[in-house]
Coordinates of C-alpha atoms in Angstrom, one line a residue:
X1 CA 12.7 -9.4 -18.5
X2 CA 9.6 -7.3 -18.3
X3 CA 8.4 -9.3 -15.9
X4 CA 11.7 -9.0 -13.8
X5 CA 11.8 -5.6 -13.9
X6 CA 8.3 -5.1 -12.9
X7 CA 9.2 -6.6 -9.8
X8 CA 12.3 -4.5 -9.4
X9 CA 14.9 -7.6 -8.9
X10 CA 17.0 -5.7 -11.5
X11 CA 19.4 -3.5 -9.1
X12 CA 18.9 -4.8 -6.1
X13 CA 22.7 -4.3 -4.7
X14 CA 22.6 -1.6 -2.2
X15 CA 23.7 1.7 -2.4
X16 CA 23.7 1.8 -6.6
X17 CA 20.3 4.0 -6.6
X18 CA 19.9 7.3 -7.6
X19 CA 19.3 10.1 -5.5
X20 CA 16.7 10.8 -3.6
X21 CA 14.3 13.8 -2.9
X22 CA 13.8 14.7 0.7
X23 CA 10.3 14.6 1.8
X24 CA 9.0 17.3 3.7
X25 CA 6.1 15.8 5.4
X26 CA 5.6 16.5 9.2
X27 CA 7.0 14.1 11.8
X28 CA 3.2 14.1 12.8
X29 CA 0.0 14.5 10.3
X30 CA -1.7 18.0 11.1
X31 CA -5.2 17.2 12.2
X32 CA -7.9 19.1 10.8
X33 CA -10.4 20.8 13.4
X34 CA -12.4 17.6 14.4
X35 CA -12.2 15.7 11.7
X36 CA -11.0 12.3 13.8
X37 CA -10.5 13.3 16.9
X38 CA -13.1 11.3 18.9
X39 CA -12.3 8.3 17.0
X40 CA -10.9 5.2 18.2
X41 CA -6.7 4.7 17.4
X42 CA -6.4 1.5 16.8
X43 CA -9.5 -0.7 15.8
X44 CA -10.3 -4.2 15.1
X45 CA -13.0 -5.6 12.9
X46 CA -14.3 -9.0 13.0
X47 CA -14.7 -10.9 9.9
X48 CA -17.8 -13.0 9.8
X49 CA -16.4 -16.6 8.4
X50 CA -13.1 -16.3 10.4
X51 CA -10.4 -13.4 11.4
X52 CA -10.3 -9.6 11.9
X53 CA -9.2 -6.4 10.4
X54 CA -7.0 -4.2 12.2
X55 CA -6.5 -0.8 11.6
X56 CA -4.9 2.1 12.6
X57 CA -6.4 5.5 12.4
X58 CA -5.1 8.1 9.8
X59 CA -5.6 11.3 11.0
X60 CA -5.7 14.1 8.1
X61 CA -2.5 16.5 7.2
X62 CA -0.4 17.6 4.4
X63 CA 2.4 16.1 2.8
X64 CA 4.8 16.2 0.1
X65 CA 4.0 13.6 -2.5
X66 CA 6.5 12.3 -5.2
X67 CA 9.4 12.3 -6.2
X68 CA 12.1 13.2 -9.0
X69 CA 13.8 10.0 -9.4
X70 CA 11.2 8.6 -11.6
X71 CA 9.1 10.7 -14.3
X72 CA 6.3 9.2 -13.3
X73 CA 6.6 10.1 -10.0
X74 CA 6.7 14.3 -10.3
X75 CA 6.5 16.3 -9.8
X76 CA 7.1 16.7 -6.1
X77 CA 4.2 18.7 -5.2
X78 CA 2.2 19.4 -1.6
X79 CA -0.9 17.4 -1.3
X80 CA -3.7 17.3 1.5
X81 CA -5.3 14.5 3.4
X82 CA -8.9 16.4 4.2
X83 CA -10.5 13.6 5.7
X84 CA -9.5 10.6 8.3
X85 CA -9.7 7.0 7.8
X86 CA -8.5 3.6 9.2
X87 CA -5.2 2.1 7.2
X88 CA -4.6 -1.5 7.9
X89 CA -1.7 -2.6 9.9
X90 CA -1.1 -5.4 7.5
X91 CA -1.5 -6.4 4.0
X92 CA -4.6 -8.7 3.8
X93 CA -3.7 -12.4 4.8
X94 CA -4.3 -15.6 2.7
X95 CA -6.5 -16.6 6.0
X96 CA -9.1 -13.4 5.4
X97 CA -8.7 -13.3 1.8
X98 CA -10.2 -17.1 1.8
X99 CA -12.9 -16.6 4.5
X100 CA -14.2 -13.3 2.4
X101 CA -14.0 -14.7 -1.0
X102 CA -13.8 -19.0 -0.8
X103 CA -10.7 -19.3 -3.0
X104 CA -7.0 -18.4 -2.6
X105 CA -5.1 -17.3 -5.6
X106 CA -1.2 -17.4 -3.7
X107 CA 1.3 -19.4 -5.4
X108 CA 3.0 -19.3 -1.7
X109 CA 0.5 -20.8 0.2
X110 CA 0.3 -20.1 4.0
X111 CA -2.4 -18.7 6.3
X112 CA -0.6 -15.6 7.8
X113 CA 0.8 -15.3 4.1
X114 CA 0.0 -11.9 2.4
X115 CA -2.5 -13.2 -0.2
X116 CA -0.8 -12.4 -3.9
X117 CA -1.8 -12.9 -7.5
X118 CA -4.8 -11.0 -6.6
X119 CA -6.4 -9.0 -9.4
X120 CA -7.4 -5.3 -8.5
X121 CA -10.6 -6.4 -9.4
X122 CA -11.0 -9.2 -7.1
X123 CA -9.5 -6.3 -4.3
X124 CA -12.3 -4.5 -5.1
X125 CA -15.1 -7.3 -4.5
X126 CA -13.1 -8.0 -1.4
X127 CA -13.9 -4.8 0.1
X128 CA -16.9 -4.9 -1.4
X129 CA -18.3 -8.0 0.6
X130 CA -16.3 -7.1 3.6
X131 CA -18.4 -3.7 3.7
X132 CA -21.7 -5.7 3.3
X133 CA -20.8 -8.0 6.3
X134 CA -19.7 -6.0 8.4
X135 CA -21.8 -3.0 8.3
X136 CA -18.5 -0.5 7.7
X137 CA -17.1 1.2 4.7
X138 CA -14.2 -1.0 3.2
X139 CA -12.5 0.4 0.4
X140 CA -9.0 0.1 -1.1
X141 CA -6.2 3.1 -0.6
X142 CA -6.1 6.3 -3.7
X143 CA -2.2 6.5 -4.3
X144 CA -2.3 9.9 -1.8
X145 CA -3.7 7.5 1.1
X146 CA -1.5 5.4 0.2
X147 CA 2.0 7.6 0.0
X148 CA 0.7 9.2 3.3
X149 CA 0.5 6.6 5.7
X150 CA 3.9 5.1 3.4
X151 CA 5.3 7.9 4.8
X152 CA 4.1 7.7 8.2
X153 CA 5.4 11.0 9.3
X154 CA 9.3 10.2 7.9
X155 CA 11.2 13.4 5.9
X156 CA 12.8 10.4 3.7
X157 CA 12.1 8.1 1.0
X158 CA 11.2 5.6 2.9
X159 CA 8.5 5.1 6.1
X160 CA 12.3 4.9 8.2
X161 CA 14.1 7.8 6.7
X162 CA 16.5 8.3 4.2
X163 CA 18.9 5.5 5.3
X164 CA 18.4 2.5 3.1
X165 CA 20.5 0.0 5.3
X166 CA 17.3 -0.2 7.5
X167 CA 15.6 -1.7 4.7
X168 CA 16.2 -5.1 5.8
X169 CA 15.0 -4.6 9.2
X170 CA 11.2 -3.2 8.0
X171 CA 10.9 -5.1 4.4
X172 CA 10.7 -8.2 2.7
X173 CA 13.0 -6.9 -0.9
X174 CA 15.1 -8.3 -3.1
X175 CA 18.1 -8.7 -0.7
X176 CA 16.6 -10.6 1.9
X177 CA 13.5 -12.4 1.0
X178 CA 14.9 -16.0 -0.8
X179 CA 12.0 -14.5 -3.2
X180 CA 8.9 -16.0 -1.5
X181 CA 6.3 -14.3 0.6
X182 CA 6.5 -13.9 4.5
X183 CA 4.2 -13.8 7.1
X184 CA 2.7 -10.3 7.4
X185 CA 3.5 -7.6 10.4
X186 CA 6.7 -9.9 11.5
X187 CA 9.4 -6.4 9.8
X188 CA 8.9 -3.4 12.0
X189 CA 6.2 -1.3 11.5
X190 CA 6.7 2.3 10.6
X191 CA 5.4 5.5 12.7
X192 CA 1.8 4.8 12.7
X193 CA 2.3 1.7 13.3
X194 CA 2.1 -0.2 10.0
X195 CA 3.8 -3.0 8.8
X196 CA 4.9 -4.1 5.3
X197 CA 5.0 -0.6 3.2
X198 CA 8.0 -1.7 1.9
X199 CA 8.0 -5.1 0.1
X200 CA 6.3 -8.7 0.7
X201 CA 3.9 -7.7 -2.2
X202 CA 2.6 -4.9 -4.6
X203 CA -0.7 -3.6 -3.4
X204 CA -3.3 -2.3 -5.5
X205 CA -4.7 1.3 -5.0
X206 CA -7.9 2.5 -6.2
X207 CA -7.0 5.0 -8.4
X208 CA -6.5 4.7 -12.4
X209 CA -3.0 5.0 -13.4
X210 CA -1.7 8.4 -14.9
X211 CA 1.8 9.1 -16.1
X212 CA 1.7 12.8 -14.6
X213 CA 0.0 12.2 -11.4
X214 CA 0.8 15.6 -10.3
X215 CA -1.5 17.2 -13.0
X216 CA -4.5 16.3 -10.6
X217 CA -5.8 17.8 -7.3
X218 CA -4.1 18.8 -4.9
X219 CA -6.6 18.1 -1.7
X220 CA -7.4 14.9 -1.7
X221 CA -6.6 13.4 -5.2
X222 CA -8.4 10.4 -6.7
X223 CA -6.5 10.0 -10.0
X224 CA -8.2 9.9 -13.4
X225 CA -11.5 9.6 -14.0
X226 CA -10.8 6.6 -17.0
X227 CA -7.8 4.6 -17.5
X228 CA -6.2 1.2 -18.9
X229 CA -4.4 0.2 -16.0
X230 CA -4.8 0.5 -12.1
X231 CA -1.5 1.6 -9.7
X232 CA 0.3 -0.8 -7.7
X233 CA 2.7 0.3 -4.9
X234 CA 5.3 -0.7 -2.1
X235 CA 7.0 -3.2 -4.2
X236 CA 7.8 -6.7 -3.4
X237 CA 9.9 -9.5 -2.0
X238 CA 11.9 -9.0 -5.6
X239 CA 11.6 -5.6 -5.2
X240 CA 15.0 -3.6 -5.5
X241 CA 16.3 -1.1 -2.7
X242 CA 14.7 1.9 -4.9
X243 CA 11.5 -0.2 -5.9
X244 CA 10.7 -0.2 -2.2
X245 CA 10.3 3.7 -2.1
X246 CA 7.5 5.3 -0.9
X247 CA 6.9 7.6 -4.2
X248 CA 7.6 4.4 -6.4
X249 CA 4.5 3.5 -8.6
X250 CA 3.8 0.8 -11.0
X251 CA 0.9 0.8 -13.7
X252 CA -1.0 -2.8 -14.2
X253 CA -4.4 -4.3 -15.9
X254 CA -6.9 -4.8 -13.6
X255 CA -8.0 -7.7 -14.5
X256 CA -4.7 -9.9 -15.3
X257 CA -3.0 -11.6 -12.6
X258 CA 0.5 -10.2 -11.5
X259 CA 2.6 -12.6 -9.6
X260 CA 3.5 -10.5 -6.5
X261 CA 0.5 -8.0 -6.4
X262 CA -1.7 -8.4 -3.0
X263 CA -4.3 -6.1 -0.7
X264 CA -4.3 -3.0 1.5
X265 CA -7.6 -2.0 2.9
X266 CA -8.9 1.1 4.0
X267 CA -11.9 1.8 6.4
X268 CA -13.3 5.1 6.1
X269 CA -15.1 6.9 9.6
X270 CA -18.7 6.4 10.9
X271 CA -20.2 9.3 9.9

């Protein structure tokens, strides 16, 4: 049941969640003075053994991040993006994930398959070498990163809005999914320009996870300095309408295997 749950296919019938917060993010991220503004949009990496990265450039801004639906979530508090950096536009493929690391952990096996049942730790090692071959910073998301380009700019819940009909047009949940994996980027991306926020499969963040996340800072948080478990966000193909959220967090060991859990890769800016 735990299990289940964790995955959010309890409550997946629309229109039984709770309320929701409005967001009050900016349609648009409020650039800091020069901070990306003579870098490339929209980039795309080659990956030595096979594939490419592609990205999309984050520029820096404030948000609201949270929510009071969950008590791990709050509270809803204004948090800044100081820095710019390059989000990918799609969770990390079972194609990349094998060319980078020689193995493929997916129970759903399929090239242009997000790559699941990845431990944060091997994340981690996956940016790791993908930094050493390539000559760029690789890195995965903090949760603020994360919930930012999540958010893409919407005042709602979700990287669409607030209407939750329009889930099955930009995810992979619980209601439309036959509870396998998809091929990435084939939902409508959000905003920016990103597929996948919602659903397909849990992606790792680098941050430790706390049950009062808003306790941190509030320019650029990184989470706790220690921890037991790492954060997980976006949901999953079992995921529920509410799991799906942008503010929606889950708390997992680094080091065990969860079935649905996959990779999100940030690249920070040549300095």
């Amino acid at each position: 049941l735990s299990l289940l749950i964790g995955l959010g296919f309890i409550g997946t019938v629309m229109g039984l969640e709770p309320a929701i917060r409005a967001q009050t993010a900016p349609r648009k991220p409020v650039p800091s003075a020069g901070a990306s503004a003579k870098s490339e949009r929209r980039v795309t990496v080659p990956v030595k053994g096979g594939g490419t990265v592609e990205l999309v450039l984050i520029d820096p801004g404030s948000f609201s991040m949270g929510s009071t639906v969950k008590a791990d979530e709050g509270p809803v508090r204004t948090v800044t993006i100081t820095r710019g950096y390059y989000f990918a536009t799609t969770e990390v493929t079972q194609a990349l994930f094998r060319a980078v690391m020689g193995r493929n952990p997916s129970q759903y096996e399929g090239a242009d398959l997000p790559a699941e049942r990845v431990t944060w730790t091997e994340a981690n090692e996956l940016a790791r070498r993908l930094s050493a071959s390539t000559g760029r910073k690789f890195r995965l998301p903090t949760e603020a990163e994360w919930e930012y380009a999540c958010l893409g700019g919407s005042e709602g819940p979700y990287g669409f809005g607030s209407d939750a009909a329009k889930l099955v047009g930009h995810a992979w949940f619980g209601g439309n999914s036959r509870a396998v994996t998809h091929p990435v980027g084939s939902k409508t991306a959000n905003a920016w320009g990103i597929h996948d926020m919602h659903g397909n499969v849990w992606e790792w963040c680098s941050d430790w996870f706390s049950d009062q996340p808003g306790s941190g800072a509030l320019a650029d948080p990184t989470g706790p300095a220690t921890g037991t478990n790492k954060v997980l966000r976006g949901s999953s193909y079992g995921g529920a309408v509410g799991s799906c959220r942008c503010s929606n967090r889950l708390a997992f060991d680094p080091n065990e295997r969860f079935v649905a859990s996959g990779v999100r890769l940030v690249m920070e800016l040549s300095r």
